Tab-separated table of C-alpha atoms in Angstrom:
chain	number	residue	atom	x	y	z
S	1	ILE	CA	-11.992	-3.993	-17.793
S	2	LEU	CA	-11.274	-1.519	-20.571
S	3	GLN	CA	-14.980	-0.790	-21.028
S	4	SER	CA	-15.302	-0.208	-17.286
S	5	LEU	CA	-12.387	2.216	-17.449
S	6	LYS	CA	-13.988	4.134	-20.323
S	7	ALA	CA	-17.277	4.331	-18.414
S	8	CYS	CA	-15.474	5.491	-15.307
S	9	LEU	CA	-13.704	8.259	-17.187
S	10	THR	CA	-16.780	9.513	-19.004
S	11	ARG	CA	-19.315	9.228	-16.196
S	12	SER	CA	-17.432	9.883	-12.999
S	13	PRO	CA	-17.979	13.244	-11.280
S	14	ALA	CA	-14.194	13.477	-11.277
S	15	ALA	CA	-14.322	14.033	-15.034
S	16	ILE	CA	-14.797	17.758	-14.513
S	17	VAL	CA	-12.701	20.006	-16.732
S	18	PRO	CA	-12.907	23.428	-15.077
S	19	ALA	CA	-9.622	24.638	-16.529
S	20	LEU	CA	-11.021	24.689	-20.068
S	21	PRO	CA	-13.090	27.532	-21.504
S	22	MET	CA	-16.804	26.743	-21.833
S	23	ALA	CA	-16.526	26.370	-25.615
S	24	GLU	CA	-13.800	23.769	-25.249
S	25	GLN	CA	-15.299	21.758	-22.404
S	26	LYS	CA	-17.644	19.783	-24.659
S	27	ALA	CA	-14.664	18.670	-26.771
S	28	ALA	CA	-12.661	17.416	-23.797
S	29	LEU	CA	-12.020	13.687	-24.046
S	30	PRO	CA	-10.923	11.196	-21.394
S	31	PRO	CA	-7.453	9.654	-21.684
S	32	PRO	CA	-7.171	6.450	-23.733
S	33	PRO	CA	-7.453	3.105	-21.928
S	34	PRO	CA	-4.215	1.360	-20.884
S	35	PRO	CA	-2.585	-1.126	-23.274
S	36	ARG	CA	-4.015	-4.624	-22.952
S	37	ALA	CA	-0.553	-6.231	-22.931
S	38	LEU	CA	2.681	-5.128	-21.269
S	39	PRO	CA	5.831	-6.269	-23.114
S	40	PRO	CA	8.639	-7.940	-21.145
S	41	ALA	CA	11.695	-6.171	-19.802
S	42	ALA	CA	15.106	-7.793	-19.466
S	43	THR	CA	16.835	-7.626	-16.104
S	44	SER	CA	19.436	-4.874	-15.971
S	45	THR	CA	19.989	-4.457	-12.215
S	46	ILE	CA	20.116	-6.842	-9.252
S	47	THR	CA	20.287	-5.517	-5.698
S	48	MET	CA	21.344	-7.704	-2.802
S	49	GLU	CA	21.383	-6.998	0.936
S	50	MET	CA	22.429	-9.729	3.349
S	51	ASN	CA	24.563	-10.727	6.310
S	52	LEU	CA	27.396	-13.230	5.945
S	53	ASP	CA	28.285	-14.827	9.277
S	54	SER	CA	31.749	-13.620	10.326
S	55	ARG	CA	32.058	-16.648	12.634
S	56	ALA	CA	31.910	-19.099	9.729
S	57	ALA	CA	34.874	-21.274	8.785
S	58	THR	CA	36.579	-21.087	5.416
S	59	THR	CA	35.284	-23.663	2.932
S	60	VAL	CA	37.726	-23.562	-0.005
S	61	PRO	CA	38.629	-27.146	-1.039
S	62	ALA	CA	42.210	-28.175	-0.351
S	63	ALA	CA	42.592	-29.424	-3.933
S	64	GLY	CA	40.713	-29.558	-7.198
S	65	PRO	CA	38.143	-27.009	-8.379
S	66	GLN	CA	37.678	-23.834	-6.354
S	67	ILE	CA	34.107	-24.931	-5.593
S	68	ILE	CA	32.040	-28.063	-6.154
S	69	LEU	CA	28.477	-26.874	-6.580
S	70	THR	CA	27.043	-30.264	-5.685
S	71	ASP	CA	29.078	-30.409	-2.458
S	72	PRO	CA	27.728	-28.045	0.246
S	73	SER	CA	30.944	-28.430	2.224
S	74	THR	CA	32.723	-26.284	-0.408
S	75	TYR	CA	30.589	-23.209	0.242
S	76	ASN	CA	28.896	-21.632	3.240
S	77	ASN	CA	25.543	-20.327	2.015
S	78	ALA	CA	23.391	-20.017	-1.101
S	79	THR	CA	20.342	-18.070	-2.252
S	80	SER	CA	18.430	-17.606	-5.510
S	81	VAL	CA	16.498	-15.047	-7.537
S	82	THR	CA	14.623	-15.225	-10.851
S	83	VAL	CA	15.703	-12.827	-13.607
S	84	TYR	CA	14.332	-12.352	-17.136
S	85	ASP	CA	15.779	-12.163	-20.636
S	86	ASP	CA	14.472	-9.781	-23.309
S	87	LYS	CA	11.762	-12.276	-24.264
S	88	GLY	CA	10.526	-12.351	-20.692
S	89	GLN	CA	11.798	-15.909	-20.182
S	90	ASP	CA	12.720	-16.752	-16.609
S	91	VAL	CA	16.292	-17.584	-15.597
S	92	ALA	CA	17.054	-18.935	-12.116
S	93	LEU	CA	20.205	-17.338	-10.709
S	94	THR	CA	21.767	-19.043	-7.703
S	95	TYR	CA	24.455	-17.344	-5.613
S	96	TYR	CA	26.976	-19.403	-3.668
S	97	PHE	CA	28.934	-17.642	-0.924
S	98	GLN	CA	32.275	-19.175	-0.003
S	99	LYS	CA	34.438	-17.811	2.794
S	100	SER	CA	37.979	-17.949	1.464
S	101	ALA	CA	39.823	-16.022	4.206
S	102	THR	CA	39.122	-13.700	7.117
S	103	ASP	CA	36.741	-10.959	5.923
S	104	THR	CA	36.859	-12.339	2.358
S	105	TRP	CA	34.058	-14.162	0.502
S	106	ASN	CA	33.929	-15.526	-3.031
S	107	VAL	CA	30.597	-15.183	-4.846
S	108	PHE	CA	29.854	-17.850	-7.446
S	109	ILE	CA	26.766	-17.547	-9.662
S	110	THR	CA	24.946	-20.098	-11.789
S	111	ALA	CA	22.188	-19.455	-14.332
S	112	ASN	CA	19.816	-22.435	-14.540
S	113	GLY	CA	22.674	-24.496	-13.133
S	114	VAL	CA	25.298	-23.205	-15.592
S	115	PRO	CA	28.226	-21.252	-14.068
S	116	VAL	CA	28.180	-17.601	-15.116
S	117	THR	CA	31.974	-17.475	-14.818
S	118	GLY	CA	34.330	-20.383	-15.563
S	119	THR	CA	33.152	-23.804	-16.709
S	120	ALA	CA	30.902	-26.527	-15.357
S	121	ALA	CA	33.999	-28.463	-14.276
S	122	ALA	CA	35.771	-25.447	-12.816
S	123	PRO	CA	33.476	-22.562	-11.819
S	124	LEU	CA	35.143	-19.268	-10.970
S	125	PRO	CA	33.935	-16.468	-8.693
S	126	SER	CA	31.915	-13.747	-10.396
S	127	SER	CA	33.023	-11.404	-7.611
S	128	THR	CA	34.860	-11.397	-4.297
S	129	LEU	CA	33.575	-9.455	-1.314
S	130	VAL	CA	36.176	-7.972	1.022
S	131	PHE	CA	34.899	-6.506	4.297
S	132	PRO	CA	36.578	-4.144	6.746
S	133	ALA	CA	37.497	-5.551	10.145
S	134	THR	CA	34.290	-4.041	11.588
S	135	GLY	CA	32.123	-6.077	9.192
S	136	GLY	CA	30.501	-3.011	7.647
S	137	ALA	CA	29.935	-2.199	3.970
S	138	PRO	CA	32.356	-4.000	1.626
S	139	SER	CA	35.619	-2.237	0.836
S	140	SER	CA	35.712	-4.221	-2.413
S	141	PRO	CA	34.157	-4.211	-4.907
S	142	VAL	CA	33.279	-0.537	-4.936
S	143	GLY	CA	29.946	-0.096	-6.682
S	144	PRO	CA	28.036	-2.608	-8.810
S	145	VAL	CA	29.711	-5.520	-10.578
S	146	SER	CA	28.842	-6.152	-14.232
S	147	ILE	CA	27.944	-9.763	-15.040
S	148	ASP	CA	26.998	-11.445	-18.318
S	149	ILE	CA	24.416	-14.208	-18.002
S	150	PRO	CA	24.887	-16.827	-20.742
S	151	PRO	CA	22.126	-18.532	-22.741
S	152	THR	CA	20.774	-21.552	-20.850
S	153	THR	CA	17.835	-23.947	-20.794
S	154	ASN	CA	15.184	-23.044	-18.223
S	155	ALA	CA	12.899	-25.312	-16.204
S	156	ALA	CA	10.316	-25.352	-19.009
S	157	GLY	CA	12.921	-26.567	-21.513
S	158	ALA	CA	13.147	-23.259	-23.388
S	159	LEU	CA	16.470	-21.861	-24.587
S	160	THR	CA	16.929	-18.516	-22.871
S	161	ARG	CA	18.774	-15.581	-24.372
S	162	ALA	CA	21.953	-14.022	-23.019
S	163	ILE	CA	21.493	-11.120	-20.599
S	164	THR	CA	24.581	-8.944	-20.801
S	165	GLY	CA	25.842	-6.123	-18.643
S	166	VAL	CA	23.651	-6.863	-15.619
S	167	GLN	CA	24.655	-4.622	-12.713
S	168	LEU	CA	24.941	-6.618	-9.484
S	169	ASP	CA	24.858	-4.276	-6.485
S	170	MET	CA	26.123	-5.872	-3.257
S	171	ASP	CA	26.855	-2.667	-1.364
S	172	GLY	CA	24.198	-3.729	1.133
S	173	ALA	CA	26.168	-6.821	2.188
S	174	ARG	CA	27.472	-6.993	5.770
S	175	GLN	CA	29.606	-9.444	7.717
S	176	TYR	CA	28.592	-9.563	11.359
S	177	GLY	CA	28.606	-12.292	13.978
S	178	ALA	CA	25.049	-13.396	13.203
S	179	PRO	CA	23.519	-16.168	11.060
S	180	PHE	CA	23.368	-15.787	7.307
S	181	GLY	CA	20.267	-13.918	6.191
S	182	VAL	CA	19.052	-12.126	3.075
S	183	THR	CA	17.064	-8.947	3.774
S	184	ASN	CA	16.632	-7.848	0.149
S	185	LEU	CA	17.183	-9.571	-3.170
S	186	SER	CA	15.462	-7.758	-6.012
S	187	GLN	CA	15.786	-7.243	-9.762
S	188	ASP	CA	14.077	-4.995	-12.296
S	189	GLY	CA	13.092	-7.398	-15.102
S	190	TYR	CA	9.686	-8.965	-15.700
S	191	ALA	CA	7.764	-11.329	-17.956
S	192	PRO	CA	5.054	-10.078	-20.341
S	193	GLY	CA	1.689	-9.394	-18.730
S	194	GLN	CA	-1.973	-8.826	-19.483
S	195	VAL	CA	-4.037	-6.071	-17.911
S	196	THR	CA	-6.057	-7.419	-14.977
S	197	GLY	CA	-7.503	-4.267	-13.482
S	198	ILE	CA	-7.286	-0.513	-13.066
S	199	SER	CA	-7.387	1.887	-10.153
S	200	ILE	CA	-7.517	5.659	-9.871
S	201	GLU	CA	-5.174	7.281	-7.376
S	202	ALA	CA	-6.134	10.227	-5.198
S	203	ASN	CA	-4.219	12.543	-7.547
S	204	GLY	CA	-6.184	11.295	-10.589
S	205	ILE	CA	-3.468	9.054	-12.021
S	206	ILE	CA	-4.920	5.934	-13.632
S	207	MET	CA	-2.865	2.875	-12.685
S	208	ALA	CA	-3.120	-0.307	-14.763
S	209	ARG	CA	-2.419	-3.607	-12.993
S	210	TYR	CA	-0.886	-6.459	-14.987
S	211	SER	CA	-0.710	-10.214	-14.489
S	212	ASN	CA	3.090	-10.072	-14.092
S	213	GLY	CA	2.767	-7.982	-10.934
S	214	GLN	CA	3.627	-4.683	-12.582
S	215	ASN	CA	1.677	-1.448	-12.158
S	216	GLN	CA	1.944	1.177	-14.879
S	217	PRO	CA	0.443	4.681	-15.104
S	218	ALA	CA	-1.951	4.818	-18.054
S	219	GLY	CA	-3.133	8.426	-17.903
S	220	GLN	CA	-4.448	11.045	-15.523
S	221	ILE	CA	-7.874	12.494	-14.915
S	222	GLU	CA	-8.018	16.247	-14.345
S	223	LEU	CA	-9.371	16.787	-10.854
S	224	ALA	CA	-10.677	19.900	-9.133
S	225	THR	CA	-12.013	20.807	-5.699
S	226	PHE	CA	-14.836	23.348	-5.313
S	227	ARG	CA	-15.925	25.185	-2.199
S	228	ASN	CA	-19.559	25.032	-3.314
S	229	ALA	CA	-20.393	21.949	-5.384
S	230	GLN	CA	-24.008	23.117	-5.592
S	231	GLY	CA	-22.830	26.017	-7.720
S	232	LEU	CA	-21.609	23.815	-10.573
S	233	GLN	CA	-23.471	24.051	-13.871
S	234	PRO	CA	-24.851	20.713	-15.174
S	235	MET	CA	-23.745	19.989	-18.734
S	236	GLY	CA	-25.532	16.637	-19.182
S	237	GLY	CA	-24.114	13.127	-19.148
S	238	ASN	CA	-22.979	13.615	-15.533
S	239	ASN	CA	-20.579	16.370	-16.673
S	240	TRP	CA	-20.371	19.686	-14.846
S	241	ALA	CA	-18.821	23.064	-15.550
S	242	ALA	CA	-17.245	25.548	-13.150
S	243	THR	CA	-19.054	28.797	-12.399
S	244	MET	CA	-18.261	31.805	-10.261
S	245	ALA	CA	-20.750	30.449	-7.696
S	246	ALA	CA	-18.740	27.230	-7.291
């Protein structure tokens, strides 16, 4: 892939450098190839948009722990997302939504089955959503909630590292008289990746594609448009120079 990129940069007609003086054009070099490996990035932000059914009954247990994660009757809905520590190790976060009163929902979170807040025997809410009577955007909390994800053991048996200060944004939550549904649940972390391909955008930006689903700019080819391509001066090696006739 990297050899193909180098060939593309040195042989493509797009590798014209009309902005340089003639003496400098021969010294113009293509940008370097993209890095073969992309290091991991720990999750720092989680964004959630969803509807919590305003018609639902409250599900807080009459006695005992505030929620029993193995008992679906103690919460109304649940959803999950994968986040990443600074090694790029995956951590499964599960969100449990429990209606505790009219327009009020507790949000419990586990990381690989371990409560983020409280203990295994007595989990506590990581946040509580309070909606206006109309069911629109939450009146509380205002802005993102900071959560600290503890070290856990993931599905592969690896010990994951703590992920601290993650900003959980639930401003997109709503509470209308419609079934529970998640319309967006995204996060900004990723595992390490290897380059799998490259593409060149219309503006000349070279985009590297990685096995972890990320796309990263790796350089930019200088592009030019000429009214008369026949007026370009051949320089050899499929390189051309601008002239007054072009």
